[in-house]
């Protein structure tokens, strides 16, 4: 049973600057439900010397209300590595919490809900990776960060959607295996001369978009700018004006002012981005990630109060997974890898 916290005048006053930022995307009638949690979480963060990292898909009251750092999965990994706080709360999905623990194992890493998974991470196991090595001897394995620590530990190098092409080309080989996202691998294959052996994992959110959606959208609205995440199928990416990571899409909107934009990705992101770009109309897709949605303000508060759900990774697995993650960080330019600090 989730406790209900009162919306007092003191809470209202302390959280007013946060609501002023959020007013475009959070109805006034909902703020009294969120504000007491925002206030309590921000106080508890200071008391416990905790930092909250939130992925771009978190809902606006988390993203703008309690997060200290926001970003795509690469940026969050980088920021987790440099975090000096005693406690790191990762508002995202399980593999993001694991990545934080792998890169900063001496901190306590918490996630608000340990059951927040990912269809890509679930599509492949360490045993699958070992079998691929036997099947393709000598071919390097590039692994999307949307995987378990065990899978990362069996790999040569990790990548995210922000740096996948850069990582593949850094290896200087004619052929690589890219796991587990088939569509991301096809996107990389279309943007490099390197031959890519794929795996058949898909994101359950992005695989639902189709090139037909984009065609219909453009028929109704010729001026709309369409940005798509590389986890979308190839016909979607071919029809989009730009393909890139969640952070890449935000950078694109910043650099190319437009009247109307559609972000073909998880739809909470449009709300978060709309706060920064009040003059852009974001046409929302309705695909939600059920795993990202497991995080709520009451769960974040509980997490800090009880110091759960803690992410623990076997030290032997940490060593291998860290090697793969570090190899990725070493070949990625700083421009694409640092998160955005929020003042909450
Ligand atoms: P980004 O690395 O682009 O943030 O993507 C993570 C993710 O899970 C997309 O579905
Ligand atoms: Fe995984 Fe897709 Fe959800 Fe991202 S949006 S966490 S890839 S299921």
Short mmCIF file of C-alpha atoms and ligand atoms in Angstrom, two decimals:
data_model
loop_
_atom_site.label_atom_id
_atom_site.label_comp_id
_atom_site.label_asym_id
_atom_site.label_seq_id
_atom_site.Cartn_x
_atom_site.Cartn_y
_atom_site.Cartn_z
CA UNK A 1 0.00 0.00 0.00
CA UNK A 2 1.50 3.35 -1.06
CA UNK A 3 1.31 6.06 1.60
CA UNK A 4 -0.30 9.35 0.53
CA UNK A 5 1.71 12.39 1.48
CA UNK A 6 -0.05 15.71 2.17
CA UNK A 7 0.28 18.69 -0.16
CA UNK A 8 0.96 21.36 2.46
CA UNK A 9 1.57 25.05 1.79
CA UNK A 10 5.26 24.51 2.67
CA UNK A 11 5.52 21.73 0.07
CA UNK A 12 3.69 23.89 -2.45
CA UNK A 13 6.16 26.77 -1.88
CA UNK A 14 9.28 24.57 -2.02
CA UNK A 15 8.22 22.80 -5.20
CA UNK A 16 6.79 25.82 -7.04
CA UNK A 17 9.98 26.48 -9.11
CA UNK A 18 9.89 22.84 -10.28
CA UNK A 19 6.22 23.04 -11.22
CA UNK A 20 6.82 26.29 -13.11
CA UNK A 21 9.09 24.28 -15.43
CA UNK A 22 6.61 21.42 -15.74
CA UNK A 23 3.36 23.33 -16.13
CA UNK A 24 3.14 22.63 -19.88
CA UNK A 25 3.20 18.88 -19.45
CA UNK A 26 1.78 18.16 -15.97
CA UNK A 27 -1.83 19.30 -15.35
CA UNK A 28 -2.25 21.56 -12.29
CA UNK A 29 -4.74 19.04 -10.84
CA UNK A 30 -2.02 16.34 -10.76
CA UNK A 31 0.74 18.37 -9.13
CA UNK A 32 -0.65 18.04 -5.55
CA UNK A 33 -0.22 14.26 -5.96
CA UNK A 34 3.37 14.52 -7.20
CA UNK A 35 4.74 17.50 -5.25
CA UNK A 36 4.91 15.89 -1.77
CA UNK A 37 6.94 13.01 -3.21
CA UNK A 38 9.21 15.32 -5.18
CA UNK A 39 9.82 17.30 -2.00
CA UNK A 40 10.42 14.23 0.20
CA UNK A 41 12.73 12.58 -2.35
CA UNK A 42 14.83 15.69 -2.81
CA UNK A 43 15.22 16.02 0.99
CA UNK A 44 16.11 12.35 1.41
CA UNK A 45 18.65 12.53 -1.40
CA UNK A 46 20.57 15.16 0.56
CA UNK A 47 20.29 13.21 3.81
CA UNK A 48 21.58 9.97 2.24
CA UNK A 49 24.14 11.59 -0.06
CA UNK A 50 22.37 10.09 -3.06
CA UNK A 51 22.23 11.07 -6.69
CA UNK A 52 19.38 10.22 -9.07
CA UNK A 53 20.16 9.34 -12.69
CA UNK A 54 17.11 9.29 -14.96
CA UNK A 55 16.79 8.04 -18.51
CA UNK A 56 15.15 10.27 -21.13
CA UNK A 57 12.07 7.96 -21.08
CA UNK A 58 11.18 8.66 -17.45
CA UNK A 59 7.94 10.52 -16.85
CA UNK A 60 8.26 14.33 -16.51
CA UNK A 61 7.69 14.46 -12.74
CA UNK A 62 10.71 12.15 -12.32
CA UNK A 63 12.79 13.62 -15.14
CA UNK A 64 12.28 17.26 -14.15
CA UNK A 65 11.27 16.80 -10.51
CA UNK A 66 13.88 14.62 -8.81
CA UNK A 67 16.64 13.67 -11.30
CA UNK A 68 20.11 15.14 -10.81
CA UNK A 69 21.39 13.85 -14.14
CA UNK A 70 19.36 12.90 -17.20
CA UNK A 71 20.44 11.45 -20.50
CA UNK A 72 20.53 8.52 -22.89
CA UNK A 73 21.97 5.20 -21.82
CA UNK A 74 25.53 6.17 -22.79
CA UNK A 75 25.40 9.44 -20.89
CA UNK A 76 23.96 7.74 -17.81
CA UNK A 77 26.72 5.11 -17.91
CA UNK A 78 29.38 7.83 -18.04
CA UNK A 79 27.77 9.82 -15.26
CA UNK A 80 27.38 6.70 -13.09
CA UNK A 81 31.09 6.03 -13.49
CA UNK A 82 32.03 9.48 -12.23
CA UNK A 83 29.38 9.72 -9.48
CA UNK A 84 30.88 10.51 -6.08
CA UNK A 85 27.70 10.20 -4.03
CA UNK A 86 27.42 7.20 -1.67
CA UNK A 87 24.18 6.08 -3.33
CA UNK A 88 23.23 6.07 -7.02
CA UNK A 89 19.53 5.62 -7.81
CA UNK A 90 19.03 4.67 -11.45
CA UNK A 91 15.58 5.47 -12.82
CA UNK A 92 15.55 3.47 -16.00
CA UNK A 93 15.57 -0.30 -16.44
CA UNK A 94 17.53 -3.11 -14.82
CA UNK A 95 20.43 -3.20 -17.29
CA UNK A 96 21.04 0.52 -16.67
CA UNK A 97 21.33 -0.17 -12.93
CA UNK A 98 23.74 -3.02 -13.65
CA UNK A 99 25.84 -0.80 -15.89
CA UNK A 100 26.11 1.79 -13.10
CA UNK A 101 27.22 -0.91 -10.64
CA UNK A 102 29.76 -2.33 -13.10
CA UNK A 103 31.31 1.08 -13.71
CA UNK A 104 31.22 2.23 -10.08
CA UNK A 105 31.19 -0.95 -7.97
CA UNK A 106 32.03 0.72 -4.66
CA UNK A 107 28.76 2.69 -4.59
CA UNK A 108 25.37 1.43 -3.48
CA UNK A 109 23.31 1.28 -6.67
CA UNK A 110 19.53 1.20 -6.28
CA UNK A 111 16.68 0.87 -8.77
CA UNK A 112 13.10 1.75 -7.80
CA UNK A 113 11.80 -1.54 -9.23
CA UNK A 114 14.09 -4.47 -9.93
CA UNK A 115 11.54 -6.07 -12.25
CA UNK A 116 11.91 -3.28 -14.85
CA UNK A 117 13.42 -5.41 -17.65
CA UNK A 118 13.90 -4.94 -21.39
CA UNK A 119 12.86 -7.17 -24.29
CA UNK A 120 16.30 -6.78 -25.87
CA UNK A 121 18.17 -7.77 -22.70
CA UNK A 122 15.91 -10.80 -22.40
CA UNK A 123 16.56 -11.94 -25.98
CA UNK A 124 20.09 -13.26 -25.38
CA UNK A 125 22.12 -15.08 -22.71
CA UNK A 126 25.81 -15.56 -21.98
CA UNK A 127 25.55 -19.12 -23.37
CA UNK A 128 24.19 -17.70 -26.67
CA UNK A 129 27.23 -15.42 -26.92
CA UNK A 130 29.62 -18.32 -26.29
CA UNK A 131 27.86 -20.30 -29.03
CA UNK A 132 28.24 -17.37 -31.46
CA UNK A 133 31.99 -17.32 -30.78
CA UNK A 134 32.24 -20.99 -31.67
CA UNK A 135 30.16 -20.45 -34.81
CA UNK A 136 32.18 -17.40 -35.98
CA UNK A 137 35.73 -17.85 -34.67
CA UNK A 138 37.80 -14.65 -34.55
CA UNK A 139 34.89 -12.31 -35.35
CA UNK A 140 34.59 -9.58 -32.67
CA UNK A 141 31.33 -9.31 -30.75
CA UNK A 142 29.85 -5.83 -30.35
CA UNK A 143 27.11 -5.81 -27.72
CA UNK A 144 24.40 -3.23 -27.25
CA UNK A 145 24.27 -2.03 -23.63
CA UNK A 146 20.65 -3.24 -23.46
CA UNK A 147 21.91 -6.61 -22.22
CA UNK A 148 22.69 -8.35 -18.93
CA UNK A 149 26.07 -8.02 -17.20
CA UNK A 150 26.74 -11.68 -18.08
CA UNK A 151 26.29 -11.00 -21.81
CA UNK A 152 28.52 -7.92 -21.61
CA UNK A 153 31.21 -9.98 -19.87
CA UNK A 154 31.25 -12.46 -22.80
CA UNK A 155 31.62 -9.65 -25.37
CA UNK A 156 34.55 -7.73 -26.84
CA UNK A 157 33.10 -4.26 -26.71
CA UNK A 158 29.78 -2.59 -25.92
CA UNK A 159 27.94 0.10 -27.83
CA UNK A 160 24.85 2.23 -27.50
CA UNK A 161 22.69 3.66 -30.24
CA UNK A 162 24.68 6.91 -29.91
CA UNK A 163 28.04 5.39 -30.78
CA UNK A 164 27.30 2.08 -32.54
CA UNK A 165 28.78 3.09 -35.91
CA UNK A 166 31.84 4.64 -34.24
CA UNK A 167 32.42 1.51 -32.12
CA UNK A 168 32.10 -0.89 -35.08
CA UNK A 169 34.49 1.17 -37.23
CA UNK A 170 36.99 1.51 -34.36
CA UNK A 171 37.67 -2.24 -34.56
CA UNK A 172 39.21 -1.95 -38.04
CA UNK A 173 37.91 -5.37 -39.15
CA UNK A 174 35.79 -6.35 -42.16
CA UNK A 175 33.17 -8.31 -40.17
CA UNK A 176 31.61 -8.06 -36.72
CA UNK A 177 28.83 -9.76 -34.81
CA UNK A 178 26.37 -7.25 -33.40
CA UNK A 179 23.96 -8.36 -30.67
CA UNK A 180 21.13 -8.42 -29.75
CA UNK A 181 19.16 -5.72 -31.64
CA UNK A 182 18.65 -6.77 -35.25
CA UNK A 183 17.35 -3.35 -36.30
CA UNK A 184 20.21 -1.43 -34.70
CA UNK A 185 22.62 -3.83 -36.41
CA UNK A 186 20.91 -3.24 -39.76
CA UNK A 187 21.11 0.50 -39.18
CA UNK A 188 24.85 0.21 -38.55
CA UNK A 189 25.27 -2.01 -41.63
CA UNK A 190 23.57 0.69 -43.72
CA UNK A 191 26.01 3.31 -42.41
CA UNK A 192 29.34 1.50 -42.65
CA UNK A 193 31.21 -0.79 -45.03
CA UNK A 194 31.71 -3.36 -42.26
CA UNK A 195 29.76 -6.61 -42.69
CA UNK A 196 27.44 -7.19 -39.73
CA UNK A 197 26.23 -10.55 -38.45
CA UNK A 198 22.97 -9.92 -36.59
CA UNK A 199 20.90 -11.49 -33.78
CA UNK A 200 17.12 -11.49 -33.80
CA UNK A 201 16.38 -9.40 -30.69
CA UNK A 202 13.93 -6.50 -30.93
CA UNK A 203 12.67 -3.71 -28.73
CA UNK A 204 9.01 -4.37 -28.02
CA UNK A 205 8.29 -0.62 -28.14
CA UNK A 206 10.14 0.42 -31.31
CA UNK A 207 9.35 -2.66 -33.39
CA UNK A 208 5.69 -1.54 -33.42
CA UNK A 209 6.41 1.52 -35.58
CA UNK A 210 6.20 1.07 -39.36
CA UNK A 211 7.17 2.97 -42.49
CA UNK A 212 3.42 3.20 -43.21
CA UNK A 213 2.96 5.22 -39.98
CA UNK A 214 5.50 7.75 -41.25
CA UNK A 215 3.93 7.87 -44.75
CA UNK A 216 0.44 8.48 -43.28
CA UNK A 217 1.81 11.13 -40.95
CA UNK A 218 3.46 12.98 -43.83
CA UNK A 219 0.28 12.77 -45.91
CA UNK A 220 -1.63 14.58 -43.14
CA UNK A 221 1.17 16.98 -42.27
CA UNK A 222 3.74 17.67 -44.99
CA UNK A 223 5.83 20.00 -42.79
CA UNK A 224 6.38 17.62 -39.88
CA UNK A 225 9.94 16.61 -38.97
CA UNK A 226 10.22 12.92 -38.09
CA UNK A 227 13.01 11.64 -35.85
CA UNK A 228 13.39 7.93 -35.13
CA UNK A 229 15.38 5.77 -32.74
CA UNK A 230 17.65 3.17 -34.45
CA UNK A 231 15.75 0.40 -32.64
CA UNK A 232 12.93 1.07 -35.15
CA UNK A 233 12.60 -1.21 -38.23
CA UNK A 234 14.63 -0.19 -41.32
CA UNK A 235 11.59 1.12 -43.28
CA UNK A 236 10.91 3.59 -40.45
CA UNK A 237 14.50 4.81 -40.42
CA UNK A 238 14.48 5.16 -44.21
CA UNK A 239 11.38 7.34 -44.02
CA UNK A 240 12.59 9.50 -41.11
CA UNK A 241 14.46 12.82 -41.38
CA UNK A 242 16.98 11.71 -38.75
CA UNK A 243 17.85 8.55 -36.83
CA UNK A 244 19.69 8.69 -33.53
CA UNK A 245 19.79 7.89 -29.85
CA UNK A 246 17.40 9.59 -27.47
CA UNK A 247 20.06 12.24 -26.74
CA UNK A 248 20.82 12.52 -30.47
CA UNK A 249 17.16 13.33 -31.15
CA UNK A 250 17.18 16.08 -28.51
CA UNK A 251 20.37 17.54 -30.01
CA UNK A 252 18.75 17.45 -33.45
CA UNK A 253 15.68 19.40 -32.26
CA UNK A 254 17.99 21.95 -30.62
CA UNK A 255 20.05 22.38 -33.80
CA UNK A 256 17.14 22.32 -36.30
CA UNK A 257 14.27 24.45 -35.01
CA UNK A 258 10.97 23.17 -36.44
CA UNK A 259 7.29 23.91 -35.86
CA UNK A 260 6.18 20.32 -35.48
CA UNK A 261 8.22 17.27 -34.60
CA UNK A 262 7.37 13.61 -34.11
CA UNK A 263 9.80 11.52 -32.06
CA UNK A 264 9.34 7.88 -33.05
CA UNK A 265 10.36 6.46 -29.71
CA UNK A 266 8.92 5.94 -26.23
CA UNK A 267 6.33 8.67 -25.81
CA UNK A 268 7.25 10.07 -22.35
CA UNK A 269 10.31 11.49 -24.02
CA UNK A 270 8.20 13.98 -26.00
CA UNK A 271 6.83 15.41 -22.74
CA UNK A 272 10.33 15.82 -21.31
CA UNK A 273 11.68 17.45 -24.43
CA UNK A 274 8.61 19.72 -24.80
CA UNK A 275 9.61 21.43 -21.55
CA UNK A 276 12.86 22.57 -23.13
CA UNK A 277 11.33 23.59 -26.49
CA UNK A 278 8.11 25.54 -25.80
CA UNK A 279 7.86 26.73 -29.41
CA UNK A 280 7.90 23.26 -30.92
CA UNK A 281 4.72 21.20 -31.13
CA UNK A 282 5.50 17.56 -30.41
CA UNK A 283 3.11 15.15 -32.08
CA UNK A 284 3.10 12.25 -29.60
CA UNK A 285 3.38 8.63 -30.59
CA UNK A 286 1.52 6.46 -28.08
CA UNK A 287 4.09 3.67 -27.59
CA UNK A 288 5.01 3.35 -23.92
CA UNK A 289 7.75 1.14 -22.50
CA UNK A 290 6.05 -0.88 -19.75
CA UNK A 291 9.42 -1.47 -18.08
CA UNK A 292 10.41 2.20 -17.89
CA UNK A 293 6.90 2.91 -16.61
CA UNK A 294 7.46 0.76 -13.54
CA UNK A 295 9.34 3.64 -11.95
CA UNK A 296 7.15 6.01 -9.96
CA UNK A 297 7.79 8.71 -7.37
CA UNK A 298 6.45 6.55 -4.49
CA UNK A 299 8.80 3.73 -5.53
CA UNK A 300 11.78 6.11 -5.70
CA UNK A 301 10.95 7.36 -2.21
CA UNK A 302 10.65 3.79 -0.91
CA UNK A 303 13.93 2.94 -2.56
CA UNK A 304 15.76 5.71 -0.69
CA UNK A 305 13.98 5.00 2.60
CA UNK A 306 14.70 1.26 2.57
CA UNK A 307 17.87 1.24 0.40
CA UNK A 308 16.27 -1.26 -1.98
CA UNK A 309 16.17 -2.65 -4.68
CA UNK A 310 19.95 -2.90 -4.58
CA UNK A 311 21.81 -4.01 -7.71
CA UNK A 312 24.51 -6.57 -6.96
CA UNK A 313 26.73 -8.11 -9.63
CA UNK A 314 29.15 -11.01 -9.17
CA UNK A 315 32.70 -9.50 -9.02
CA UNK A 316 33.95 -11.98 -11.64
CA UNK A 317 31.21 -10.82 -14.03
CA UNK A 318 31.92 -7.17 -13.19
CA UNK A 319 35.53 -7.54 -14.36
CA UNK A 320 34.56 -8.85 -17.82
CA UNK A 321 31.60 -6.52 -18.30
CA UNK A 322 33.68 -3.53 -17.25
CA UNK A 323 36.32 -4.39 -19.85
CA UNK A 324 33.65 -4.32 -22.60
CA UNK A 325 32.09 -1.10 -21.33
CA UNK A 326 35.46 0.59 -20.89
CA UNK A 327 36.49 -0.40 -24.42
CA UNK A 328 33.36 1.42 -25.65
CA UNK A 329 33.97 4.52 -23.54
CA UNK A 330 37.58 4.71 -24.74
CA UNK A 331 36.57 4.92 -28.42
CA UNK A 332 33.63 7.31 -27.95
CA UNK A 333 34.12 11.03 -28.41
CA UNK A 334 33.29 13.11 -25.28
CA UNK A 335 30.74 15.13 -27.29
CA UNK A 336 28.27 12.24 -27.33
CA UNK A 337 28.85 10.72 -23.94
CA UNK A 338 28.22 13.24 -21.16
CA UNK A 339 24.87 13.65 -19.37
CA UNK A 340 22.90 16.78 -18.62
CA UNK A 341 22.94 18.08 -15.05
CA UNK A 342 19.58 19.14 -13.61
CA UNK A 343 19.19 21.39 -10.59
CA UNK A 344 16.26 20.05 -8.59
P1 LIG B 1 19.19 5.37 -25.72
O1 LIG B 1 20.56 4.84 -25.48
O2 LIG B 1 19.04 6.03 -27.04
O3 LIG B 1 18.79 6.26 -24.59
O4 LIG B 1 18.16 4.16 -25.78
C1 LIG B 1 17.95 3.30 -24.72
C2 LIG B 1 16.73 2.53 -24.92
O5 LIG B 1 16.39 1.68 -24.14
C3 LIG B 1 15.94 2.82 -26.10
O6 LIG B 1 14.83 2.06 -26.13
FE1 LIG B 2 14.12 -2.04 -23.71
FE2 LIG B 2 12.64 -1.06 -25.67
FE3 LIG B 2 12.01 -0.46 -23.17
FE4 LIG B 2 14.23 0.57 -24.30
S1 LIG B 2 12.10 0.98 -24.88
S2 LIG B 2 14.08 -0.33 -22.26
S3 LIG B 2 14.87 -1.12 -25.59
S4 LIG B 2 11.96 -2.50 -24.11
#
